[in-house]
Coordinates of C-alpha atoms in Angstrom, one line a residue:
Chain A
M1 CA 68.5 -10.9 8.9
E2 CA 70.6 -9.5 11.7
T3 CA 74.0 -11.0 12.2
E4 CA 74.2 -13.4 15.1
Y5 CA 77.2 -12.7 17.4
V6 CA 78.7 -15.6 19.3
L7 CA 80.9 -13.4 21.4
K8 CA 80.6 -9.7 22.0
M9 CA 82.8 -7.5 24.2
E10 CA 81.9 -3.9 24.9
H11 CA 84.4 -1.5 26.5
V12 CA 86.0 -4.3 28.6
S13 CA 88.9 -3.2 30.8
F14 CA 90.8 -5.4 33.2
R15 CA 93.6 -4.6 35.7
Y16 CA 95.7 -6.6 38.1
E17 CA 96.3 -4.4 41.1
K18 CA 97.4 -1.1 39.5
E19 CA 98.5 -2.4 36.1
N20 CA 96.1 -2.2 33.2
V21 CA 96.2 -5.3 31.2
L22 CA 93.2 -4.8 29.0
E23 CA 91.9 -1.4 28.0
D24 CA 88.6 -0.7 26.4
I25 CA 88.3 -3.9 24.4
N26 CA 85.6 -4.0 21.8
L27 CA 85.1 -7.2 19.9
A28 CA 82.2 -8.8 18.0
V29 CA 82.6 -12.3 16.6
P30 CA 79.9 -13.3 14.2
K31 CA 78.7 -16.9 14.0
G32 CA 80.9 -19.0 11.7
A33 CA 83.9 -16.7 11.8
F34 CA 87.5 -17.8 12.2
V35 CA 89.1 -15.0 14.2
G36 CA 92.8 -14.8 14.6
I37 CA 94.2 -12.6 17.5
V38 CA 97.8 -11.8 17.4
G39 CA 99.8 -10.1 20.0
P40 CA 103.2 -10.0 21.6
N41 CA 104.0 -11.7 24.9
G42 CA 102.4 -9.8 27.8
S43 CA 99.8 -8.2 25.6
G44 CA 96.9 -9.6 27.7
K45 CA 96.0 -12.6 25.5
S46 CA 95.5 -15.0 28.4
T47 CA 93.7 -12.4 30.5
L48 CA 91.3 -11.7 27.6
F49 CA 90.5 -15.4 27.4
K50 CA 90.1 -15.8 31.1
C51 CA 87.5 -13.0 31.0
V52 CA 85.7 -14.7 28.1
L53 CA 85.7 -18.0 29.9
G54 CA 84.3 -16.4 33.1
L55 CA 87.5 -17.1 35.2
L56 CA 88.2 -13.4 35.6
K57 CA 85.7 -10.6 36.0
P58 CA 86.7 -7.4 34.2
Q59 CA 86.3 -4.2 36.3
Q60 CA 84.6 -2.5 33.4
G61 CA 82.6 -3.4 30.4
K62 CA 80.3 -6.1 29.3
I63 CA 80.8 -9.5 27.8
Y64 CA 78.0 -11.5 26.0
L65 CA 78.2 -15.1 25.0
F66 CA 75.5 -16.1 22.5
G67 CA 73.7 -12.9 23.4
T68 CA 73.6 -13.7 27.2
P69 CA 75.5 -11.5 29.6
I70 CA 78.4 -13.6 30.9
E71 CA 77.2 -13.4 34.6
A72 CA 74.0 -15.2 33.6
F73 CA 75.6 -17.6 31.1
K74 CA 75.2 -21.2 32.1
D75 CA 75.6 -23.2 28.9
W76 CA 79.3 -23.7 29.1
H77 CA 79.2 -26.8 27.0
R78 CA 78.6 -24.5 24.0
V79 CA 82.1 -23.1 24.5
G80 CA 85.2 -25.3 23.9
Y81 CA 88.7 -24.3 25.1
V82 CA 92.1 -25.5 24.2
S83 CA 95.0 -24.1 26.2
Q84 CA 98.8 -24.3 25.7
K85 CA 98.6 -27.8 27.3
A86 CA 101.5 -29.4 25.5
N87 CA 103.7 -27.3 27.8
S88 CA 102.2 -27.9 31.1
F89 CA 100.3 -31.1 31.7
N90 CA 101.4 -34.0 33.8
T91 CA 102.7 -36.4 31.2
G92 CA 102.9 -39.2 33.6
F93 CA 99.1 -39.2 34.1
P94 CA 97.8 -42.7 33.4
A95 CA 95.0 -41.9 31.0
T96 CA 94.3 -43.1 27.5
V97 CA 93.5 -40.8 24.6
Y98 CA 89.9 -42.1 24.7
E99 CA 89.5 -41.3 28.5
V100 CA 90.9 -37.8 28.0
V101 CA 88.5 -37.0 25.2
A102 CA 85.6 -38.5 27.0
S103 CA 86.3 -36.2 30.0
G104 CA 85.2 -33.3 27.7
L105 CA 81.7 -34.6 28.1
A106 CA 81.6 -34.6 31.9
A107 CA 80.0 -31.3 32.4
K108 CA 77.5 -31.7 29.6
R109 CA 76.3 -35.0 31.0
G110 CA 75.9 -33.6 34.5
M111 CA 76.6 -34.9 38.0
F112 CA 75.7 -38.5 39.0
R113 CA 75.1 -39.5 35.3
F114 CA 76.9 -42.0 33.3
F115 CA 78.1 -41.8 29.7
T116 CA 75.6 -43.2 27.2
K117 CA 76.2 -45.1 24.0
K118 CA 75.7 -41.9 22.1
D119 CA 78.4 -40.2 24.2
R120 CA 80.8 -43.0 23.4
Q121 CA 80.1 -42.6 19.7
A122 CA 80.7 -38.9 20.0
V123 CA 84.1 -39.6 21.6
S124 CA 85.1 -41.9 18.8
E125 CA 84.0 -39.3 16.2
A126 CA 85.9 -36.5 17.9
I127 CA 89.1 -38.7 18.0
E128 CA 88.5 -39.5 14.3
A129 CA 88.0 -35.8 13.4
V130 CA 91.5 -35.0 14.7
G131 CA 93.0 -38.0 13.0
M132 CA 94.0 -39.9 16.2
S133 CA 91.9 -43.0 15.9
A134 CA 94.9 -45.2 15.8
F135 CA 96.0 -43.9 19.2
A136 CA 92.7 -44.1 21.1
Q137 CA 94.0 -46.7 23.6
R138 CA 97.5 -45.2 24.0
N139 CA 98.4 -43.3 27.2
I140 CA 98.4 -39.6 26.5
G141 CA 102.0 -39.2 27.9
E142 CA 103.4 -41.5 25.2
L143 CA 102.4 -39.1 22.4
S144 CA 104.3 -36.3 20.8
G145 CA 103.4 -32.7 21.6
G146 CA 101.5 -32.3 18.3
Q147 CA 99.5 -35.4 18.9
Q148 CA 98.7 -34.4 22.4
Q149 CA 97.4 -31.1 21.2
R150 CA 95.2 -32.9 18.7
V151 CA 93.8 -34.9 21.6
F152 CA 93.0 -31.7 23.5
I153 CA 91.2 -30.4 20.5
A154 CA 89.2 -33.6 20.3
R155 CA 88.3 -33.1 24.0
A156 CA 87.2 -29.6 23.3
I157 CA 85.0 -30.5 20.3
V158 CA 83.5 -33.7 21.7
S159 CA 80.7 -31.8 23.3
K160 CA 80.0 -30.1 19.9
P161 CA 80.6 -26.5 21.1
E162 CA 79.5 -23.7 18.8
L163 CA 82.5 -21.6 19.8
L164 CA 86.0 -23.0 20.1
I165 CA 88.7 -20.9 21.7
L166 CA 92.4 -21.8 21.2
D167 CA 95.2 -20.2 23.2
E168 CA 98.5 -20.6 21.3
P169 CA 97.6 -24.2 20.4
T170 CA 100.8 -24.7 18.3
V171 CA 103.3 -23.9 21.1
G172 CA 105.4 -27.0 21.5
V173 CA 104.1 -28.6 18.3
D174 CA 106.9 -29.3 15.8
I175 CA 106.9 -27.3 12.7
H176 CA 105.9 -30.1 10.3
H177 CA 102.7 -30.6 12.1
V178 CA 101.6 -27.0 12.4
Q179 CA 100.4 -26.8 8.8
S180 CA 98.2 -29.9 9.1
F181 CA 97.0 -28.6 12.4
Y182 CA 95.7 -25.4 10.8
T183 CA 94.2 -27.4 8.0
M184 CA 92.2 -29.4 10.6
L185 CA 91.0 -26.2 12.2
D186 CA 90.0 -24.9 8.8
E187 CA 87.9 -28.0 8.3
L188 CA 86.2 -27.6 11.7
N189 CA 85.3 -24.1 10.7
R190 CA 84.1 -24.7 7.2
R191 CA 82.6 -28.2 7.5
L192 CA 81.0 -28.0 10.9
G193 CA 80.4 -24.3 10.9
M194 CA 82.2 -24.0 14.3
T195 CA 83.2 -20.4 15.3
L196 CA 86.9 -20.3 16.1
I197 CA 88.9 -17.8 18.0
L198 CA 92.6 -18.4 17.9
V199 CA 95.4 -16.6 19.7
T200 CA 98.9 -16.9 18.2
H201 CA 102.0 -15.0 17.6
D202 CA 102.5 -16.8 14.3
I203 CA 101.3 -14.1 12.0
G204 CA 102.4 -15.9 8.9
T205 CA 100.1 -18.8 9.2
I206 CA 97.2 -17.0 10.6
T207 CA 96.3 -14.7 7.8
E208 CA 96.1 -17.5 5.4
K209 CA 93.3 -19.4 7.1
V210 CA 91.3 -16.9 9.2
T211 CA 88.4 -14.7 8.2
H212 CA 89.1 -11.9 10.7
V213 CA 92.2 -10.7 12.4
A214 CA 92.7 -8.6 15.5
C215 CA 95.8 -7.3 17.2
L216 CA 96.0 -7.1 20.9
N217 CA 98.3 -5.0 23.0
K218 CA 96.3 -3.8 25.9
H219 CA 94.0 -2.3 23.3
L220 CA 92.5 -4.3 20.5
Y221 CA 93.8 -2.5 17.5
F222 CA 92.3 -3.9 14.4
H223 CA 89.4 -6.0 13.8
G224 CA 88.5 -6.7 10.2
K225 CA 88.6 -9.1 7.4
A226 CA 91.9 -11.0 6.9
E227 CA 92.5 -9.6 3.4
E228 CA 92.5 -6.0 4.7
F229 CA 94.9 -7.0 7.4
E230 CA 97.4 -8.3 4.8
K231 CA 97.2 -5.0 3.0
L232 CA 98.4 -3.2 6.2
G233 CA 101.8 -4.5 5.5
E234 CA 104.9 -4.7 7.6
Q235 CA 105.2 -1.2 8.7
T236 CA 102.0 -1.1 10.7
L237 CA 102.8 -4.4 12.3
S238 CA 106.3 -3.2 13.4
Q239 CA 104.7 -0.2 14.9
F240 CA 102.3 -2.4 16.7
Y241 CA 104.9 -4.8 18.1
G242 CA 107.3 -2.0 18.8
H243 CA 110.1 -3.6 16.9
P244 CA 110.7 -4.7 13.3
L245 CA 109.0 -7.9 12.5
Q246 CA 109.2 -10.5 9.7
V247 CA 106.0 -11.5 8.2
L248 CA 106.6 -15.0 6.9
S249 CA 105.5 -15.6 3.4
H250 CA 103.3 -18.5 2.7
Q251 CA 104.6 -21.4 0.9
H252 CA 101.9 -22.7 -1.4
Chain B
M1 CA 95.4 -71.2 58.6
I2 CA 92.3 -71.1 56.4
E3 CA 90.5 -73.2 59.1
A4 CA 91.6 -70.7 61.7
I5 CA 89.9 -67.9 59.8
W6 CA 86.6 -69.9 60.0
Q7 CA 87.2 -70.9 63.5
Y8 CA 88.0 -67.6 65.2
E9 CA 85.7 -64.7 64.8
F10 CA 88.4 -62.1 65.4
L11 CA 90.4 -63.5 62.5
R12 CA 87.4 -63.5 60.3
N13 CA 86.7 -59.9 61.3
A14 CA 90.2 -58.9 60.5
F15 CA 90.1 -60.5 57.1
I16 CA 86.7 -59.0 56.1
A17 CA 87.8 -55.5 57.2
G18 CA 91.2 -56.0 55.6
I19 CA 89.7 -56.9 52.2
L20 CA 87.4 -53.9 52.3
I21 CA 90.2 -51.6 53.1
G22 CA 92.5 -53.2 50.5
F23 CA 89.8 -52.2 48.0
V24 CA 88.9 -48.6 49.0
A25 CA 92.3 -47.3 50.1
P26 CA 94.0 -47.8 46.7
L27 CA 90.8 -46.7 44.9
L28 CA 91.0 -43.3 46.5
G29 CA 94.8 -43.5 46.4
V30 CA 94.8 -43.3 42.6
F31 CA 93.1 -39.9 42.7
I32 CA 95.3 -38.7 45.5
V33 CA 98.6 -39.7 43.8
V34 CA 97.8 -38.3 40.3
R35 CA 96.8 -35.0 42.0
R36 CA 100.2 -35.1 43.8
L37 CA 98.6 -35.0 47.2
S38 CA 100.3 -38.2 48.4
L39 CA 101.1 -36.8 51.8
I40 CA 97.5 -35.7 52.6
A41 CA 96.7 -39.2 53.9
D42 CA 99.7 -38.9 56.2
A43 CA 98.5 -35.6 57.6
L44 CA 94.9 -36.9 58.1
S45 CA 96.0 -40.1 59.8
H46 CA 97.9 -38.1 62.4
V47 CA 94.7 -36.1 63.0
T48 CA 92.8 -39.3 63.3
L49 CA 95.3 -40.4 66.0
A50 CA 94.5 -37.3 67.9
G51 CA 90.8 -38.3 67.8
I52 CA 91.7 -41.7 69.2
A53 CA 93.9 -40.3 71.9
A54 CA 91.1 -37.9 72.8
N55 CA 88.7 -40.8 73.1
L56 CA 91.1 -42.7 75.3
L57 CA 91.5 -39.7 77.5
L58 CA 87.8 -39.2 77.8
G59 CA 87.2 -42.9 78.5
K60 CA 89.7 -42.8 81.3
N61 CA 88.0 -39.9 83.0
F62 CA 84.4 -40.5 82.3
A63 CA 82.9 -44.0 82.5
Y64 CA 80.4 -43.0 79.8
F65 CA 83.0 -42.7 77.1
A66 CA 84.9 -45.9 78.1
N67 CA 82.7 -48.0 75.9
W68 CA 82.8 -45.8 72.9
N69 CA 84.4 -47.1 69.8
P70 CA 87.4 -44.8 69.2
L71 CA 86.7 -45.3 65.5
Y72 CA 84.0 -42.6 65.6
A73 CA 86.1 -40.0 67.4
G74 CA 88.9 -40.8 65.0
M75 CA 86.5 -40.3 62.1
G76 CA 85.2 -37.0 63.5
F77 CA 88.7 -35.6 63.9
S78 CA 89.8 -36.8 60.5
V79 CA 86.9 -35.2 58.8
V80 CA 87.5 -31.9 60.6
G81 CA 91.1 -32.2 59.7
A82 CA 90.1 -32.7 56.1
L83 CA 88.1 -29.5 56.1
F84 CA 91.1 -27.6 57.5
V85 CA 93.3 -29.0 54.8
E86 CA 90.9 -27.7 52.1
K87 CA 90.6 -24.3 53.9
L88 CA 94.4 -24.0 54.2
R89 CA 94.9 -24.9 50.5
S90 CA 92.6 -22.1 49.5
I91 CA 94.4 -19.6 51.9
Y92 CA 97.9 -20.6 50.7
K93 CA 97.0 -20.8 47.0
Y94 CA 100.6 -20.7 45.9
Y95 CA 101.9 -23.0 48.7
Q96 CA 99.3 -25.6 48.6
E97 CA 101.6 -28.3 50.1
L98 CA 101.9 -26.2 53.2
A99 CA 98.5 -27.4 54.4
I100 CA 100.0 -30.9 54.9
P101 CA 102.8 -30.1 57.5
I102 CA 100.5 -27.7 59.3
I103 CA 97.8 -30.3 59.8
L104 CA 100.3 -33.1 60.4
S105 CA 102.1 -31.3 63.2
G106 CA 98.8 -30.1 64.6
G107 CA 97.6 -33.7 64.7
I108 CA 100.8 -35.0 66.4
G109 CA 100.8 -32.2 68.9
L110 CA 97.3 -32.8 70.0
S111 CA 97.9 -36.6 70.1
V112 CA 100.9 -36.2 72.3
I113 CA 99.0 -33.9 74.7
F114 CA 96.1 -36.2 74.9
I115 CA 98.2 -39.3 75.4
S116 CA 100.3 -37.8 78.1
L117 CA 97.1 -36.6 79.9
A118 CA 95.8 -40.1 79.7
D119 CA 99.0 -41.4 81.4
G120 CA 100.9 -42.5 78.4
F121 CA 101.0 -45.5 76.2
N122 CA 99.1 -48.7 76.5
T123 CA 98.7 -51.7 74.3
D124 CA 95.4 -50.4 72.9
L125 CA 97.1 -47.3 71.6
F126 CA 99.9 -49.4 70.2
S127 CA 97.4 -51.4 68.1
Y128 CA 96.1 -48.2 66.7
L129 CA 99.5 -47.0 65.7
F130 CA 100.6 -50.2 63.9
G131 CA 97.5 -52.2 63.4
S132 CA 96.4 -55.4 65.0
V133 CA 94.7 -58.7 63.8
S134 CA 93.0 -59.3 67.1
A135 CA 91.6 -55.8 67.7
V136 CA 88.9 -55.8 65.0
S137 CA 85.5 -56.2 66.6
R138 CA 82.2 -57.1 64.8
Q139 CA 81.1 -53.5 65.2
D140 CA 84.3 -52.3 63.5
V141 CA 83.5 -54.6 60.6
W142 CA 80.1 -53.1 60.1
A143 CA 81.5 -49.6 60.3
V144 CA 84.2 -50.4 57.7
L145 CA 81.5 -52.0 55.5
A146 CA 79.3 -49.0 55.6
I147 CA 82.2 -46.7 54.8
A148 CA 83.3 -48.9 51.9
C149 CA 79.8 -48.9 50.4
V150 CA 79.6 -45.1 50.7
V151 CA 83.1 -44.6 49.2
I152 CA 82.6 -47.0 46.3
G153 CA 79.1 -45.6 45.6
I154 CA 80.3 -42.0 45.4
V155 CA 83.4 -42.7 43.4
V156 CA 81.3 -44.6 40.8
L157 CA 78.7 -41.8 40.7
L158 CA 81.3 -39.0 40.5
Y159 CA 83.8 -40.9 38.5
K160 CA 83.9 -38.6 35.4
E161 CA 84.0 -35.4 37.6
L162 CA 86.8 -36.8 39.8
F163 CA 88.8 -37.9 36.7
L164 CA 88.5 -34.5 35.0
L165 CA 89.4 -32.7 38.2
S166 CA 92.4 -34.8 38.7
F167 CA 93.6 -34.6 35.1
D168 CA 93.0 -30.9 34.4
E169 CA 91.5 -28.8 37.1
E170 CA 91.5 -25.6 35.1
Y171 CA 89.5 -27.3 32.3
A172 CA 87.1 -28.8 34.8
V173 CA 86.3 -25.4 36.2
I174 CA 85.9 -23.8 32.8
S175 CA 83.5 -26.5 31.6
G176 CA 81.3 -25.9 34.6
I177 CA 82.2 -28.7 37.0
R178 CA 81.5 -27.8 40.6
A179 CA 85.1 -28.3 41.6
K180 CA 84.9 -27.1 45.2
L181 CA 82.0 -29.3 46.1
I182 CA 83.6 -32.3 44.6
H183 CA 87.0 -31.6 46.3
F184 CA 85.2 -31.4 49.5
I185 CA 83.3 -34.7 49.1
F186 CA 86.5 -36.4 48.0
I187 CA 88.6 -35.2 51.0
V188 CA 85.8 -36.3 53.4
L189 CA 85.9 -39.8 51.8
V190 CA 89.7 -39.9 52.3
A191 CA 89.2 -39.0 55.9
L192 CA 86.6 -41.7 56.4
V193 CA 88.8 -44.4 54.8
I194 CA 91.7 -43.4 57.0
A195 CA 89.7 -43.7 60.1
A196 CA 88.3 -47.1 58.9
S197 CA 91.7 -48.4 58.1
M198 CA 93.5 -47.7 61.4
R199 CA 92.5 -50.9 63.2
I200 CA 94.1 -53.1 60.6
V201 CA 97.1 -51.1 59.2
G202 CA 97.5 -48.6 61.9
V203 CA 97.5 -44.8 61.8
L204 CA 101.2 -44.5 60.9
L205 CA 101.0 -46.8 57.9
I206 CA 97.7 -46.2 56.3
S207 CA 99.0 -43.6 53.8
S208 CA 101.3 -46.2 52.3
L209 CA 98.3 -48.4 51.5
M210 CA 96.9 -45.5 49.6
T211 CA 100.1 -44.7 47.7
L212 CA 102.3 -47.7 47.3
P213 CA 99.9 -49.9 45.2
V214 CA 99.2 -46.8 43.1
A215 CA 102.9 -46.1 42.6
A216 CA 103.3 -49.7 41.3
S217 CA 100.2 -49.5 39.2
I218 CA 101.0 -46.3 37.2
R219 CA 104.2 -47.9 36.1
I220 CA 102.4 -50.4 34.0
A221 CA 98.8 -49.3 33.5
K222 CA 97.3 -48.3 30.2
G223 CA 94.7 -45.7 31.0
F224 CA 93.0 -44.6 34.2
K225 CA 90.6 -47.5 34.7
Q226 CA 93.4 -49.9 34.4
A227 CA 95.5 -47.9 36.9
I228 CA 92.6 -48.2 39.4
G229 CA 92.3 -52.0 38.6
Y230 CA 96.0 -52.7 39.2
S231 CA 96.1 -50.5 42.3
I232 CA 93.3 -52.4 43.9
L233 CA 94.8 -55.7 42.9
F234 CA 98.2 -54.8 44.5
G235 CA 96.4 -53.4 47.5
E236 CA 94.4 -56.6 48.1
L237 CA 97.4 -58.8 47.5
S238 CA 99.4 -56.8 50.2
V239 CA 96.5 -56.9 52.7
I240 CA 95.6 -60.6 52.3
V241 CA 99.1 -62.0 52.2
G242 CA 100.1 -59.5 54.9
L243 CA 97.4 -60.6 57.2
L244 CA 98.2 -64.3 56.7
L245 CA 101.9 -63.8 57.3
S246 CA 101.4 -61.5 60.3
Y247 CA 99.1 -64.1 61.9
Q248 CA 101.4 -67.0 61.1
L249 CA 104.6 -65.2 62.3
D250 CA 103.0 -63.1 65.0
L251 CA 104.0 -59.8 63.5
A252 CA 102.1 -56.4 63.5
P253 CA 99.9 -56.6 60.4
G254 CA 100.5 -52.9 59.4
G255 CA 104.2 -53.5 59.0
T256 CA 103.8 -56.8 57.1
I257 CA 101.2 -55.3 54.7
V258 CA 103.3 -52.2 54.0
M259 CA 106.5 -54.3 53.4
L260 CA 104.5 -56.5 51.0
A261 CA 103.4 -53.3 49.1
V262 CA 107.0 -52.2 48.9
L263 CA 108.0 -55.6 47.6
I264 CA 105.3 -55.5 44.9
L265 CA 106.4 -52.0 43.9
L266 CA 110.1 -53.2 43.6
I267 CA 109.0 -56.2 41.5
V268 CA 107.0 -54.0 39.2
I269 CA 109.8 -51.4 38.8
I270 CA 112.4 -54.2 38.1
W271 CA 110.1 -56.0 35.7
K272 CA 109.4 -52.8 33.8
K273 CA 113.1 -52.1 33.5
W274 CA 113.9 -55.6 32.4
K275 CA 111.1 -55.6 29.8
R276 CA 112.5 -52.4 28.3
G277 CA 115.8 -54.2 28.1

């Protein structure tokens, strides 16, 4: 059987004005993969995602989501997205955890339609899946950064997307919660078979959980199995980052 | 007092219109405040004033317009102003708040020109600026009722989209919500409510009925629905008590209503502080 690709990028280039941000990106993400993308600041991570989410149109190349060219792609509820929200959202916003998670279903349900009983159940399940049931009726602003990030994951998974994209989801999450956060992602990937793409600069944690690793710095340098990436060792990584880099060892 | 409401039609009209406005103004206000657009209502109310002044001017010069209800001209101007606000906000992407002073000063400028051409102030204009209990006609009540039905209906139908757009616009766009269309519908609703409210609260004070009850509400509300509930409660409280007081003490209702809203806000802030200890 032919491998099914959830996301495919072919020769994608993007530039703002004169500056090239992405150059000739090729990426193929098979169904069920957990892809980690690492890259220094300014490597084009956010631009890459904006292209994949259809917010930016690359000048060159083609992007396919579930085999459909992105220009023709309409089933956006199949794609979930978690941004670096812990940094930027309005913490004074009067919304409960439940309301925030339910808003993840708005587009799927469609205009002029109300949430059904099934929807409400899906919301409770998503909150449960990220371990936030006890906080469902709390205001989102009262939670810690790590808890908020879990809520945003719940919002992204409530519509049961097949592909979940996470942009530095652990920024602003305190160090103790990062590990349990990755364990949760691992479960989504294994248990629900959700395809995950995660951007991070935390190389130490990433190689432990993911199935594929890619390095981004304008170009996409490596795209292979996680075990092979570990073999590359420090030297290659330093070259890639342009400065020596400490790869954190895992504490088992 | 209560008998007076039954006895005099003008009082009854004022109360019915007031209760409707006390409901819809804070309802839209919640979305306005959380999106940090509190001043948009101010800008649009000044454009509405220009519409009223234009109507007064036309009425003075052409007998045909003299019997027109200025409500409609105000509404028309307000909606056009709303469209300009949205346009300006997309032109000045990085200075979105610039739209507000541009529209506000444009509205004032036009109003002043129209008013001076129409030979200056009269009591009619005064009632539009600060509200009046006696100025609400039966026709006004019907117009306000129609607007209230449209506003409540659309907010209910588009609730989940409006919520998502207010909470996280980027995510709304990514998930495929038609953000531009919904913004547009929303701002037109705001324009309609402002035009509907000016008889009671007056052009200069309507924005406070959209923001003050909400400011109090978000101090104590758990969740968005509760925030809407408290906002409407505080809005109605200000309007009803405000109208009663202004009739009893012969004050302009706009000022009385707004000062009550300020009082409620103060009480909520102090209560919240005291509760925290």
